[in-house]
Amino acid sequence: MAKKVEIRALTGFRGVAALIVALYHFSRALGSDRIFSVGPGYIAVDAFFVLSGYVLAYNYASIFSARFSSSDYREFLIKRVCRIYPAYLAILLIAAMKLHLNMGGGEQVALQAWDAFCNIFMLTGWGLHATPIIGVSWSVSAELFCYILFPLIALIAAQGTAILAVIAVGTLAVVVWLSHMGLGVQGPMDIVSPDHSFSLIRALCGFILGVIGYSLSERAGSGRLRMADYLLPVSVVALALSWLWDATDLLSYLIIVLIVWLIAQGSRVGEGLFGNKPVYYLGQISYSLYLIHPLLVSGFTKIAKRLSPSIGLELSVALALCAYLAVAIALAHLSWFVFEKHGQRVMLRILMPGRRAAA
């Protein structure tokens, strides 16, 4: 299963989404001392699901769209697990140690054997009533579920345009339903509870829309570049504005889906905004950054609060935020290099001896 040429701007956009989530959690942890807000930054997580659906369809849809092969399916799943599990396991062990030592302060959380099982096997986002050790791991777990269903989704998306339209409308209807259920923590689409499966449905909707987006790209043919160049900057501005006025999260959600599709069309604007070296690098380490940043939030917000009486709240928060991002990015780079790159290769050699294809 050979991979296609990477769409660098999509990788960069993933990095921007991870950075927004990291900033959002830092802002929320400041509590009443917040001096900045990232709006409904939690919705940037939905960009991960849409991106995953699009990128996996881009690389693998042709394999599963016409037939199902158990050997191809096995190879696909092994590669996906090897891609996400080494860094996940390493950061999970660090988070478990931090929890055991109560380094974050606050009330100690008692974990049961079931919690440990679900955390180790990446099941915390499946609505199995398991307490996640890494707070954001629910989304990684939900993506694993999407990987398992991907061949079926790709096969259905390869059918006629009418069927594709029905699936798209149905998926969007589910998104609207989710946004009106009142299950969100900080906003309508901030559905993250481990005690029900609605967070899993949230992830699956974004993933399906990503696959549909790729299918539409394949059917659209040529002549897409100019439209993307015009619409992408407008969409980015519209997304920023929607975070100020969109109380339902629906407009923001739809714009994120649109932005992913526009970037994937090979837009020069998209390459300039998200495919440049710094943003692309952020995208490369985005998975580790996403998993690592929750381990740092409480420590650096405490530093900001302790410094504020002597140097002022604004300066203390600014300094703590800069230090937080610098440490998070440095640790994410280390995790990306050691676990995502080399750990992935080691795991592939173990599970697929004789194969060296990248996951």
Coordinates of C-alpha atoms in Angstrom, one line a residue:
M1 CA 0.0 0.0 0.0
A2 CA 2.1 2.8 -1.3
K3 CA 1.4 6.3 0.0
K4 CA 0.8 9.3 -2.2
V5 CA 2.8 12.5 -2.0
E6 CA 2.0 14.3 1.3
I7 CA -0.2 17.4 1.2
R8 CA 2.0 19.6 3.3
A9 CA -0.6 22.2 4.0
L10 CA -3.0 19.7 5.5
T11 CA -0.2 18.6 7.9
G12 CA 0.4 22.3 8.8
F13 CA -3.3 22.9 9.4
R14 CA -3.2 20.0 11.8
G15 CA -0.4 21.7 13.6
V16 CA -2.4 25.0 13.9
A17 CA -5.3 23.0 15.3
A18 CA -3.1 21.4 17.9
L19 CA -1.7 24.7 18.9
I20 CA -5.1 26.2 19.3
V21 CA -6.1 23.3 21.6
A22 CA -3.0 23.8 23.7
L23 CA -3.7 27.6 24.0
Y24 CA -7.4 26.9 24.8
H25 CA -6.5 24.5 27.7
F26 CA -4.0 27.0 29.1
S27 CA -6.6 29.8 29.0
R28 CA -9.2 27.6 30.6
A29 CA -6.8 26.6 33.4
L30 CA -6.3 30.2 34.4
G31 CA -9.9 30.3 35.6
S32 CA -11.0 33.7 36.9
D33 CA -7.5 35.0 36.1
R34 CA -7.9 34.6 32.4
I35 CA -6.7 37.6 30.4
F36 CA -7.1 36.1 27.0
S37 CA -9.5 33.7 25.4
V38 CA -9.3 31.3 22.5
G39 CA -13.0 31.2 22.1
P40 CA -14.5 27.7 21.5
G41 CA -11.0 26.3 20.9
Y42 CA -12.2 22.8 21.7
I43 CA -13.8 22.7 18.2
A44 CA -10.2 22.6 16.7
V45 CA -10.3 18.9 17.8
D46 CA -12.9 18.3 15.1
A47 CA -10.4 19.4 12.5
F48 CA -8.3 16.3 13.5
F49 CA -11.2 14.0 12.7
V50 CA -11.9 15.7 9.3
L51 CA -8.2 15.7 8.4
S52 CA -7.8 12.1 9.3
G53 CA -10.7 11.1 7.2
Y54 CA -9.5 13.1 4.2
V55 CA -5.8 12.0 4.5
L56 CA -6.6 8.3 4.9
A57 CA -9.0 8.4 2.0
Y58 CA -6.4 10.2 -0.1
N59 CA -3.8 7.4 0.7
Y60 CA -6.0 4.3 1.0
A61 CA -9.5 4.8 -0.5
S62 CA -8.4 3.2 -3.8
I63 CA -7.5 0.0 -2.0
F64 CA -10.8 -0.4 -0.2
S65 CA -13.3 1.3 -2.5
A66 CA -13.7 -1.6 -4.9
R67 CA -13.1 -4.7 -2.8
F68 CA -12.2 -5.8 0.7
S69 CA -9.0 -7.8 1.3
S70 CA -8.4 -9.1 4.8
S71 CA -4.6 -8.9 4.2
D72 CA -4.9 -5.2 3.1
Y73 CA -7.1 -4.5 6.1
R74 CA -4.7 -6.1 8.5
E75 CA -1.8 -4.2 7.0
F76 CA -3.7 -1.0 7.2
L77 CA -4.6 -1.4 10.8
I78 CA -1.2 -2.4 11.9
K79 CA 0.3 0.6 10.2
R80 CA -2.2 3.0 11.9
V81 CA -1.6 1.4 15.3
C82 CA 2.2 1.6 14.8
R83 CA 1.7 5.3 13.9
I84 CA -0.1 6.3 17.0
Y85 CA 0.7 3.8 19.7
P86 CA 4.4 4.2 20.6
A87 CA 4.1 8.0 21.5
Y88 CA 0.7 7.3 23.1
L89 CA 2.1 4.6 25.4
A90 CA 5.2 6.6 26.4
I91 CA 3.2 9.7 27.2
L92 CA 0.6 7.6 29.0
L93 CA 3.2 6.1 31.3
I94 CA 4.5 9.6 32.1
A95 CA 1.0 10.9 32.8
A96 CA 0.3 7.8 35.0
M97 CA 3.4 8.6 37.0
K98 CA 2.4 12.2 37.4
L99 CA -1.1 11.1 38.5
H100 CA 0.4 8.6 41.0
L101 CA 2.7 11.2 42.5
N102 CA -0.2 13.8 42.5
M103 CA 2.2 16.3 40.8
G104 CA -0.7 18.3 39.4
G105 CA -2.2 18.9 42.8
G106 CA -5.9 18.8 43.4
E107 CA -8.0 15.8 44.3
Q108 CA -6.3 12.5 43.8
V109 CA -8.1 10.3 41.2
A110 CA -8.5 6.6 42.1
L111 CA -8.1 4.4 39.0
Q112 CA -9.6 0.9 38.8
A113 CA -8.3 -2.1 36.8
W114 CA -10.9 -1.4 34.1
D115 CA -9.6 2.2 33.8
A116 CA -6.0 0.9 33.3
F117 CA -7.1 -1.7 30.7
C118 CA -9.0 0.9 28.7
N119 CA -6.1 3.4 28.8
I120 CA -3.5 0.9 27.8
F121 CA -5.6 -0.4 24.8
M122 CA -6.8 3.1 23.7
L123 CA -10.5 2.5 24.6
T124 CA -11.2 5.6 26.7
G125 CA -13.2 7.4 24.0
W126 CA -15.6 4.5 23.3
G127 CA -18.1 5.3 26.0
L128 CA -17.0 2.4 28.3
H129 CA -17.0 4.4 31.5
A130 CA -13.2 4.4 31.8
T131 CA -11.4 7.4 33.3
P132 CA -8.7 8.7 30.9
I133 CA -5.3 9.2 32.3
I134 CA -4.4 11.6 29.5
G135 CA -7.4 14.0 29.4
V136 CA -7.4 14.4 25.6
S137 CA -6.8 10.7 24.8
W138 CA -10.6 10.2 24.2
S139 CA -10.1 11.7 20.7
V140 CA -7.1 9.5 19.9
S141 CA -9.2 6.5 21.0
A142 CA -12.1 7.7 18.9
E143 CA -9.8 7.9 15.9
L144 CA -8.7 4.3 16.4
F145 CA -12.4 3.4 16.2
C146 CA -12.7 5.4 12.9
Y147 CA -9.6 3.5 11.5
I148 CA -11.4 0.2 12.2
L149 CA -14.5 1.3 10.2
F150 CA -12.5 3.1 7.5
P151 CA -12.7 0.4 4.8
L152 CA -16.5 0.2 5.1
I153 CA -16.7 4.0 5.0
A154 CA -14.4 4.2 2.0
L155 CA -16.5 1.5 0.2
I156 CA -19.7 3.4 0.8
A157 CA -18.3 6.7 -0.2
A158 CA -17.1 5.2 -3.5
Q159 CA -20.7 4.6 -4.6
G160 CA -22.9 6.9 -6.7
T161 CA -23.2 10.6 -6.2
A162 CA -26.7 10.3 -4.9
I163 CA -25.6 7.8 -2.2
L164 CA -22.7 10.1 -1.3
A165 CA -25.1 13.1 -1.0
V166 CA -27.5 11.1 1.3
I167 CA -24.6 10.1 3.6
A168 CA -23.3 13.7 3.7
V169 CA -26.8 15.1 4.6
G170 CA -27.3 12.4 7.2
T171 CA -23.9 13.0 8.8
L172 CA -24.5 16.7 8.9
A173 CA -28.0 16.0 10.5
V174 CA -26.3 14.0 13.2
V175 CA -23.8 16.9 13.8
V176 CA -26.8 19.3 14.2
W177 CA -28.4 16.8 16.6
L178 CA -25.2 16.5 18.7
S179 CA -24.9 20.3 19.0
H180 CA -28.5 20.5 20.4
M181 CA -28.2 17.7 22.9
G182 CA -26.7 19.8 25.7
L183 CA -23.9 17.4 26.4
G184 CA -21.0 19.8 25.7
V185 CA -18.8 20.8 28.7
Q186 CA -17.8 24.3 27.6
G187 CA -19.9 24.6 24.5
P188 CA -22.4 22.7 22.3
M189 CA -19.8 20.5 20.5
D190 CA -17.4 20.0 23.4
I191 CA -18.7 16.5 23.9
V192 CA -15.9 14.5 25.7
S193 CA -17.5 12.4 28.5
P194 CA -16.2 8.8 28.8
D195 CA -19.6 7.8 30.2
H196 CA -21.4 7.7 26.8
S197 CA -20.7 7.1 23.2
F198 CA -21.6 10.6 21.9
S199 CA -18.0 11.7 21.8
L200 CA -17.3 8.7 19.6
I201 CA -20.2 9.7 17.3
R202 CA -18.8 13.2 17.2
A203 CA -15.4 11.9 16.0
L204 CA -17.0 9.5 13.5
C205 CA -19.1 12.4 11.9
G206 CA -15.9 14.5 11.3
F207 CA -14.1 11.5 9.9
I208 CA -16.9 10.6 7.5
L209 CA -17.1 14.2 6.3
G210 CA -13.4 14.0 5.6
V211 CA -13.7 10.9 3.5
I212 CA -16.6 12.5 1.7
G213 CA -14.5 15.5 1.0
Y214 CA -11.9 13.4 -0.6
S215 CA -14.5 11.6 -2.7
L216 CA -15.9 15.0 -3.9
S217 CA -12.3 16.1 -4.8
E218 CA -11.9 13.0 -7.0
R219 CA -15.2 13.7 -8.7
A220 CA -14.7 17.4 -9.2
G221 CA -11.9 17.0 -11.7
S222 CA -9.6 19.9 -12.7
G223 CA -10.0 23.6 -12.4
R224 CA -10.2 23.7 -8.6
L225 CA -7.1 25.8 -7.8
R226 CA -8.4 29.2 -8.5
M227 CA -11.6 28.7 -6.5
A228 CA -9.6 27.5 -3.6
D229 CA -7.3 30.4 -3.8
Y230 CA -10.2 32.8 -3.5
L231 CA -12.3 31.0 -1.0
L232 CA -9.6 29.8 1.5
P233 CA -8.6 33.2 2.9
V234 CA -12.3 34.2 3.2
S235 CA -13.0 30.9 5.0
V236 CA -10.2 31.4 7.5
V237 CA -11.4 34.9 8.3
A238 CA -15.0 33.6 8.5
L239 CA -13.9 30.9 11.0
A240 CA -12.2 33.5 13.2
L241 CA -15.4 35.6 13.2
S242 CA -17.7 32.6 13.8
W243 CA -15.8 31.9 17.0
L244 CA -17.1 35.3 18.3
W245 CA -20.7 35.0 17.3
D246 CA -21.6 31.3 16.7
A247 CA -23.3 30.1 19.8
T248 CA -24.2 26.7 18.3
D249 CA -20.7 25.7 17.0
L250 CA -22.4 24.6 13.8
L251 CA -21.1 27.4 11.6
S252 CA -17.5 27.0 12.9
Y253 CA -17.8 23.2 12.4
L254 CA -18.9 23.6 8.8
I255 CA -16.2 26.2 8.0
I256 CA -13.5 23.8 9.4
V257 CA -14.8 21.1 7.0
L258 CA -14.7 23.5 4.1
I259 CA -11.2 24.7 5.0
V260 CA -9.8 21.2 5.0
W261 CA -11.3 20.6 1.6
L262 CA -10.1 23.9 0.2
I263 CA -6.5 23.3 1.5
A264 CA -6.5 19.8 -0.1
Q265 CA -7.2 21.3 -3.5
G266 CA -3.6 22.4 -3.8
S267 CA -4.2 26.1 -3.2
R268 CA -1.2 28.4 -3.4
V269 CA -2.7 30.4 -0.5
G270 CA -3.1 27.2 1.5
E271 CA 0.5 26.3 0.9
G272 CA 1.6 29.8 1.9
L273 CA -0.4 29.8 5.1
F274 CA -0.1 26.2 6.2
G275 CA 2.6 24.5 4.1
N276 CA 5.5 26.8 5.0
K277 CA 8.4 25.3 7.1
P278 CA 7.5 26.5 10.6
V279 CA 3.8 25.6 10.3
Y280 CA 4.5 22.3 8.6
Y281 CA 7.0 21.5 11.4
L282 CA 4.3 22.2 13.9
G283 CA 2.1 19.8 12.0
Q284 CA 4.8 17.1 12.1
I285 CA 4.9 17.2 15.9
S286 CA 1.2 18.0 16.4
Y287 CA 0.2 14.5 17.6
S288 CA 2.8 14.5 20.4
L289 CA 2.1 18.2 21.1
Y290 CA -1.6 17.3 21.5
L291 CA -0.9 14.5 23.9
I292 CA 1.9 16.2 25.9
H293 CA 0.4 19.7 26.5
P294 CA -2.2 18.6 29.2
L295 CA 0.7 17.4 31.4
L296 CA 2.1 20.9 31.5
V297 CA -0.9 23.2 31.8
S298 CA -1.4 23.1 35.5
G299 CA 2.2 23.7 36.3
F300 CA 2.6 26.7 34.1
T301 CA -0.7 28.3 35.1
K302 CA 0.4 28.0 38.7
I303 CA 3.6 29.8 37.9
A304 CA 1.6 32.6 36.3
K305 CA -0.5 33.0 39.4
R306 CA 2.4 32.9 41.7
L307 CA 4.3 35.6 39.7
S308 CA 1.3 37.9 39.3
P309 CA 1.5 39.7 42.7
S310 CA 5.1 40.8 42.0
I311 CA 5.2 41.5 38.2
G312 CA 1.5 41.9 37.4
L313 CA -1.1 39.5 36.0
E314 CA -0.6 40.3 32.3
L315 CA 3.2 39.9 32.3
S316 CA 3.2 36.8 34.4
V317 CA 0.7 35.1 32.1
A318 CA 2.6 36.2 29.0
L319 CA 5.9 34.8 30.4
A320 CA 4.3 31.5 31.6
L321 CA 2.5 31.1 28.3
C322 CA 5.7 31.5 26.3
A323 CA 7.5 29.1 28.6
Y324 CA 4.6 26.6 28.4
L325 CA 4.6 26.6 24.6
A326 CA 8.4 26.4 24.4
V327 CA 8.6 23.4 26.7
A328 CA 5.6 21.7 25.1
I329 CA 7.1 22.1 21.6
A330 CA 10.5 20.9 22.7
L331 CA 9.0 17.8 24.4
A332 CA 6.8 17.2 21.4
H333 CA 9.8 17.3 19.1
L334 CA 11.6 14.8 21.3
S335 CA 8.5 12.5 21.4
W336 CA 8.0 12.9 17.6
F337 CA 11.7 12.0 16.9
V338 CA 12.0 9.1 19.4
F339 CA 8.5 7.5 19.5
E340 CA 6.7 8.6 16.4
K341 CA 9.5 8.1 14.0
H342 CA 11.8 5.4 15.5
G343 CA 9.3 3.8 17.8
Q344 CA 7.0 3.4 14.8
R345 CA 9.7 1.7 12.8
V346 CA 10.6 -0.7 15.6
M347 CA 6.9 -1.6 16.1
L348 CA 6.5 -2.2 12.4
R349 CA 9.4 -4.5 12.3
I350 CA 8.0 -6.5 15.2
L351 CA 4.4 -6.7 13.8
M352 CA 5.3 -6.8 10.1
P353 CA 8.7 -8.5 9.8
G354 CA 10.3 -8.0 6.3
R355 CA 8.1 -4.9 5.6
R356 CA 9.6 -1.4 5.8
A357 CA 6.7 0.6 4.4
A358 CA 5.9 3.8 6.3
A359 CA 2.7 3.8 8.3

